[in-house]
Amino acid sequence: MDIERAAARDQAAFRRVYLATADRTHRLARWLLGTSDVDDVVQEVYVRVWDRLPELREPAAFGGWLRQVAVSVILRERERAARRESRDGGSRYLGGVPDSGASQVGLRLDLERAIARLPAQARQVFVLYHVEGRPHLEVGELLGISHHTSRSQLHRARALLKAYLKDGASNEAS
Amino acid sequence: MKHPDDVLLSAWLEDDLDDAAQRAWISDHVEVCIQCRDAVQELTALARRAGEEPPEWPGKEAAWELLRERLGGAQPSTSPMRGGTGRPKYKGARWGWRLWLPTGAAASLAVILAALLMRSPASVDPSVLALLAEDAVVARTLESATGSEGAAGSQAVWSANRMISQGVDDLERALRARPGDPALTMLLRRAVEHRAQLLTEMPR
């Protein structure tokens, strides 16, 4: 019901939609970008969603549609940031997930930190494949790499994550 | 005993190993090696944990206030395909809109471009040309996607989406140089609409 109301330009309904979905969108941006300004990108996602919501034919498909829009906006920002980085010679990429984004301790935080430590491409492949459920062909297309590279980066990511989590566990134990 | 490393185990899990002998060796090995079986379980658990519900984003209420300010001025895009009901009129086949995109969009962009060139050739940003060229590529991509379902269709649409996004970037840059230019504004609107169509119609 909120989706239809938001599509009819009801901001209160859109706020509820935003609050119900923002955690997931924020995590997606955090994991894909690993930047310090994830909040801005998330805002951009919802501006686009607001603008295009009237075009959504099936409100029931909103979840998948939102993620399509989010991935599109986030990866576009990734490309822009990469261009800025190569032009300016500097980097806003921290290669890490801000601690404030991970509100809970324990295994979840360990995984957040471990994912933040991954090399950018391996992290993006892991997130698109495992969190977004995209097939390798699509992951490759989205990231501008071959599906073979996507596969090898996924296995690298998983092996690294396993090692990072083991490191974290042994550090805490010592 | 020789053990496969985690990268190999991960590839074995996903059935990504081309070498049949290697696959058989790992399958046999995992049967008898507790250490590698544990490693397989850990690798499997990673995917499950990554898909769990995310933690709460503490800043989302504050971010809403900023977002609300932006929404205040935002207007829904005015798609030529949309009627007064707030729903698209194109209720036909999923890929029905591809019929108008290659022909209508390319033709109208060509007319606009010709008008721009006649008006002031020196002032035309090369990015507009780039968009026109890309639009033709988009049209061809969509044509090739005719009848494609699943990954192939999805891949074609994502490819088109990326090209249009590049065109939007170019046009936004051109508009910053010539704020309010009606032709550029119209082109930008069309490009954004194309992209919105792609995202809305994306195979799921």
XYZ file of C-alpha atoms in Angstrom:
378
model
C 0.000 0.000 0.000
C 2.829 2.392 0.882
C 4.461 1.742 -2.488
C 1.348 2.859 -4.382
C 0.923 5.887 -2.135
C 4.563 6.847 -2.554
C 4.181 6.487 -6.311
C 1.264 8.916 -6.035
C 3.707 11.397 -4.434
C 2.821 10.758 -0.789
C 5.999 11.679 1.084
C 4.863 10.156 4.375
C 4.399 6.818 2.622
C 7.751 7.187 0.913
C 9.360 7.851 4.291
C 8.008 4.536 5.544
C 9.296 2.781 2.440
C 12.671 4.445 2.921
C 12.897 3.511 6.610
C 11.969 -0.079 5.822
C 14.635 -0.480 3.146
C 17.431 1.966 4.015
C 19.448 -0.449 6.165
C 19.862 -2.867 3.311
C 20.574 -0.168 0.748
C 23.143 1.406 3.037
C 24.893 -1.905 3.550
C 24.931 -2.527 -0.175
C 26.536 0.866 -0.802
C 28.964 0.399 2.083
C 30.086 -2.978 0.842
C 30.270 -2.070 -2.822
C 31.977 1.280 -2.386
C 33.859 1.169 0.890
C 33.947 4.976 0.854
C 33.548 7.601 3.516
C 30.560 9.236 1.791
C 28.194 6.313 1.461
C 25.341 8.372 2.941
C 25.365 10.694 -0.069
C 25.143 7.789 -2.465
C 22.259 6.270 -0.533
C 20.460 9.611 -0.723
C 21.015 9.636 -4.472
C 19.505 6.149 -4.717
C 16.305 7.274 -3.004
C 16.040 10.459 -5.035
C 16.100 8.254 -8.141
C 13.603 5.852 -6.613
C 11.236 8.724 -5.780
C 11.558 10.101 -9.260
C 10.912 6.795 -11.007
C 8.476 5.127 -8.677
C 5.423 6.131 -10.764
C 6.897 4.060 -13.588
C 6.971 0.848 -11.580
C 4.294 -1.382 -13.051
C 4.084 -3.961 -10.297
C 4.310 -2.657 -6.713
C 4.896 -6.248 -5.573
C 8.175 -6.198 -7.489
C 9.383 -3.129 -5.623
C 12.103 -4.919 -3.647
C 13.876 -6.252 -6.715
C 13.364 -3.015 -8.600
C 14.817 -0.964 -5.750
C 17.912 -3.144 -5.726
C 18.307 -2.768 -9.486
C 18.158 1.001 -9.148
C 20.502 0.933 -6.141
C 23.121 -1.203 -7.862
C 22.945 1.003 -10.938
C 23.383 4.236 -8.966
C 26.090 2.822 -6.684
C 28.164 1.398 -9.522
C 27.841 4.632 -11.422
C 29.203 6.431 -8.385
C 32.001 3.878 -8.235
C 32.940 4.723 -11.830
C 32.792 8.452 -11.128
C 34.948 8.053 -8.030
C 37.452 5.975 -9.979
C 37.639 8.687 -12.647
C 38.113 11.377 -9.975
C 40.749 9.260 -8.326
C 42.749 8.801 -11.497
C 42.377 12.490 -12.376
C 43.244 13.887 -8.954
C 45.818 11.310 -8.049
C 44.215 11.049 -4.626
C 41.770 8.649 -3.179
C 38.613 9.087 -1.180
C 38.395 5.356 -1.012
C 39.255 4.192 2.412
C 39.163 0.565 1.479
C 37.245 0.037 4.648
C 33.805 0.086 6.090
C 33.163 2.875 8.593
C 32.674 1.437 12.040
C 29.553 3.522 12.550
C 27.824 1.473 9.902
C 28.141 -1.698 11.893
C 26.097 -1.283 14.987
C 26.360 -4.765 16.369
C 29.297 -6.578 17.824
C 30.227 -10.171 17.284
C 30.149 -12.208 14.149
C 28.307 -9.645 12.074
C 30.881 -6.948 12.807
C 33.671 -9.418 12.110
C 32.179 -10.125 8.716
C 31.738 -6.403 8.019
C 35.366 -5.759 8.821
C 36.541 -8.752 6.890
C 34.573 -7.665 3.816
C 35.993 -4.158 4.206
C 39.503 -5.585 4.060
C 38.927 -7.321 0.745
C 40.491 -5.862 -2.392
C 37.891 -3.714 -4.168
C 37.158 -6.002 -7.099
C 36.962 -9.148 -4.999
C 34.638 -7.356 -2.568
C 32.350 -6.114 -5.335
C 32.131 -9.534 -6.954
C 31.394 -11.184 -3.597
C 28.641 -8.684 -2.790
C 26.999 -8.764 -6.210
C 27.106 -12.555 -6.343
C 26.222 -13.510 -2.793
C 24.227 -10.555 -1.495
C 22.541 -9.443 -4.705
C 22.328 -12.894 -6.236
C 23.595 -11.838 -9.650
C 24.988 -14.506 -11.969
C 28.632 -14.240 -12.990
C 27.757 -13.073 -16.498
C 25.897 -10.121 -15.055
C 28.504 -9.399 -12.396
C 31.127 -9.304 -15.135
C 29.009 -6.970 -17.209
C 28.349 -4.658 -14.281
C 31.991 -4.434 -13.277
C 33.462 -4.474 -16.766
C 35.284 -7.766 -16.308
C 34.910 -11.215 -17.863
C 32.763 -13.826 -16.179
C 35.925 -15.901 -15.749
C 37.495 -13.073 -13.768
C 34.288 -12.750 -11.780
C 34.516 -16.423 -10.842
C 38.163 -16.266 -9.872
C 37.610 -13.084 -7.866
C 34.729 -14.732 -6.022
C 36.890 -17.672 -4.971
C 39.679 -15.323 -3.991
C 37.244 -13.254 -1.927
C 35.888 -16.283 -0.127
C 39.344 -17.643 0.648
C 40.477 -14.228 1.916
C 37.361 -13.751 4.024
C 37.865 -17.121 5.631
C 41.465 -16.196 6.423
C 40.520 -12.718 7.746
C 37.843 -14.159 9.994
C 40.285 -16.713 11.311
C 42.829 -13.921 11.960
C 40.199 -11.921 13.820
C 39.205 -14.881 15.952
C 42.805 -15.715 16.839
C 43.608 -12.040 17.623
C 40.669 -11.861 20.001
C 41.701 -15.094 21.650
C 45.272 -13.885 22.255
C 48.656 -35.497 2.932
C 48.250 -32.813 0.295
C 45.240 -30.534 0.816
C 43.486 -28.272 -1.712
C 43.710 -24.602 -0.764
C 40.617 -22.497 -0.027
C 40.477 -20.979 -3.512
C 40.330 -24.456 -5.023
C 37.765 -25.605 -2.478
C 35.615 -22.588 -3.266
C 35.837 -23.305 -6.997
C 34.964 -26.960 -6.335
C 31.947 -25.880 -4.283
C 30.666 -23.764 -7.174
C 31.445 -26.468 -9.729
C 33.824 -24.059 -11.424
C 36.674 -26.518 -11.964
C 37.208 -27.489 -15.605
C 39.646 -30.259 -14.840
C 37.642 -33.448 -14.207
C 40.589 -35.180 -12.524
C 41.015 -32.260 -10.139
C 37.297 -32.279 -9.344
C 37.395 -35.991 -8.592
C 40.508 -35.623 -6.437
C 38.905 -32.894 -4.307
C 35.629 -34.813 -3.992
C 37.492 -37.901 -2.793
C 39.709 -35.846 -0.521
C 36.869 -33.973 1.164
C 35.208 -37.323 1.887
C 38.100 -38.402 4.076
C 39.680 -35.142 5.333
C 37.945 -33.558 8.331
C 40.046 -30.403 8.031
C 38.951 -29.762 4.445
C 35.365 -30.649 5.236
C 35.417 -27.976 7.925
C 36.927 -25.528 5.451
C 34.116 -26.272 2.993
C 31.567 -25.633 5.713
C 33.202 -22.316 6.606
C 33.200 -21.222 2.968
C 29.541 -22.167 2.618
C 28.662 -20.307 5.811
C 30.232 -17.112 4.449
C 27.648 -16.844 1.718
C 24.836 -17.495 4.173
C 26.094 -14.876 6.605
C 26.539 -12.283 3.870
C 22.887 -12.683 2.976
C 21.617 -12.158 6.529
C 19.630 -9.091 7.478
C 21.858 -6.023 7.703
C 22.492 -4.148 10.946
C 20.503 -0.976 11.479
C 21.964 2.131 9.866
C 22.000 4.574 12.780
C 22.019 7.643 10.545
C 18.942 6.860 8.520
C 16.546 9.191 10.375
C 18.947 12.119 10.029
C 19.568 11.217 6.403
C 15.820 11.270 5.774
C 15.650 14.940 6.731
C 18.252 15.752 4.077
C 16.531 13.507 1.586
C 13.149 15.123 2.269
C 14.564 18.516 1.369
C 15.638 17.150 -2.002
C 12.330 15.428 -2.616
C 10.490 18.656 -1.959
C 11.640 20.027 -5.290
C 11.649 16.737 -7.124
C 9.051 16.027 -9.770
C 8.253 12.645 -11.201
C 9.785 12.228 -14.625
C 7.335 12.972 -17.405
C 7.520 9.885 -19.529
C 5.776 10.221 -22.879
C 4.595 6.662 -22.331
C 2.759 7.474 -19.143
C -0.861 8.475 -18.862
C -2.648 10.486 -16.224
C -3.118 7.507 -13.935
C 0.482 7.452 -12.819
C 0.910 4.090 -14.536
C 2.535 3.435 -17.878
C 0.197 2.906 -20.799
C 2.461 0.291 -22.336
C 0.895 -2.786 -20.866
C 1.956 -5.059 -23.688
C 4.768 -7.550 -23.785
C 7.730 -7.034 -21.479
C 9.969 -6.015 -24.369
C 7.280 -4.161 -26.296
C 8.902 -0.779 -25.694
C 11.987 -1.826 -27.609
C 10.017 -1.185 -30.745
C 9.760 2.534 -30.144
C 13.222 3.051 -28.713
C 15.335 2.208 -31.758
C 13.149 4.083 -34.178
C 11.471 6.943 -32.343
C 14.301 7.863 -30.031
C 17.048 7.682 -32.605
C 14.988 9.638 -35.131
C 14.027 12.396 -32.737
C 17.563 12.678 -31.412
C 18.814 12.968 -34.962
C 16.380 15.833 -35.614
C 17.413 17.615 -32.432
C 21.065 17.150 -33.224
C 20.587 18.490 -36.742
C 18.856 21.564 -35.308
C 21.693 22.085 -32.874
C 24.305 21.790 -35.576
C 22.462 24.260 -37.801
C 22.060 26.749 -34.980
C 25.603 26.898 -33.760
C 27.996 24.173 -34.823
C 30.814 25.435 -32.638
C 28.709 25.317 -29.490
C 27.619 21.713 -29.814
C 29.254 19.604 -27.210
C 30.818 16.432 -28.628
C 29.087 14.570 -25.827
C 25.758 15.099 -27.599
C 27.184 13.331 -30.609
C 28.420 10.643 -28.275
C 24.951 10.179 -26.875
C 23.419 9.907 -30.303
C 25.981 7.293 -31.250
C 25.388 5.458 -28.015
C 21.662 5.582 -28.505
C 22.117 3.762 -31.771
C 24.244 1.198 -29.971
C 21.556 0.869 -27.345
C 18.987 0.290 -30.043
C 21.113 -2.435 -31.617
C 21.689 -4.029 -28.232
C 17.989 -4.101 -27.549
C 17.303 -5.514 -30.971
C 19.738 -8.309 -30.257
C 17.997 -8.919 -26.972
C 14.739 -9.667 -28.784
C 13.502 -12.968 -27.542
C 16.383 -13.320 -25.106
C 15.287 -14.278 -21.669
C 17.103 -14.742 -18.393
C 20.805 -13.969 -18.209
C 21.239 -13.085 -21.889
C 18.379 -10.569 -21.880
C 19.471 -9.212 -18.547
C 23.038 -8.808 -19.741
C 21.926 -6.925 -22.844
C 19.781 -4.581 -20.793
C 22.535 -3.913 -18.296
C 24.890 -3.170 -21.143
C 22.391 -0.718 -22.616
C 21.815 0.789 -19.191
C 25.501 1.428 -18.738
C 25.794 3.115 -22.106
C 22.828 5.354 -21.404
C 24.262 6.216 -17.992
C 27.422 7.373 -19.709
C 25.281 9.503 -22.023
C 23.516 11.013 -19.008
C 26.885 11.863 -17.488
C 27.964 13.573 -20.713
C 24.755 15.548 -20.955
C 24.862 16.638 -17.333
C 28.360 17.939 -17.948
C 27.231 19.754 -21.082
C 24.301 21.277 -19.174
C 26.633 22.597 -16.501
C 28.477 24.432 -19.259
C 25.219 25.679 -20.816
C 22.673 25.850 -17.986
C 19.061 25.793 -19.098
C 19.798 24.897 -22.713
C 16.404 23.535 -23.847
C 17.780 21.087 -26.404
C 20.261 19.618 -23.975
C 17.593 19.499 -21.292
C 15.307 17.609 -23.650
C 18.057 15.172 -24.566
C 18.885 14.624 -20.918
C 15.251 13.968 -20.107
C 15.004 11.434 -22.904
C 18.168 9.679 -21.795
C 16.940 9.514 -18.194
C 13.613 8.163 -19.404
C 15.357 5.506 -21.471
C 17.305 4.449 -18.446
C 14.233 4.407 -16.251
C 12.498 2.228 -18.838
C 15.417 -0.143 -18.869
C 15.435 -0.419 -15.101
C 11.678 -0.833 -14.909
C 11.584 -3.477 -17.611
C 14.674 -5.332 -16.472
C 14.118 -9.077 -16.559
C 13.796 -10.331 -13.019
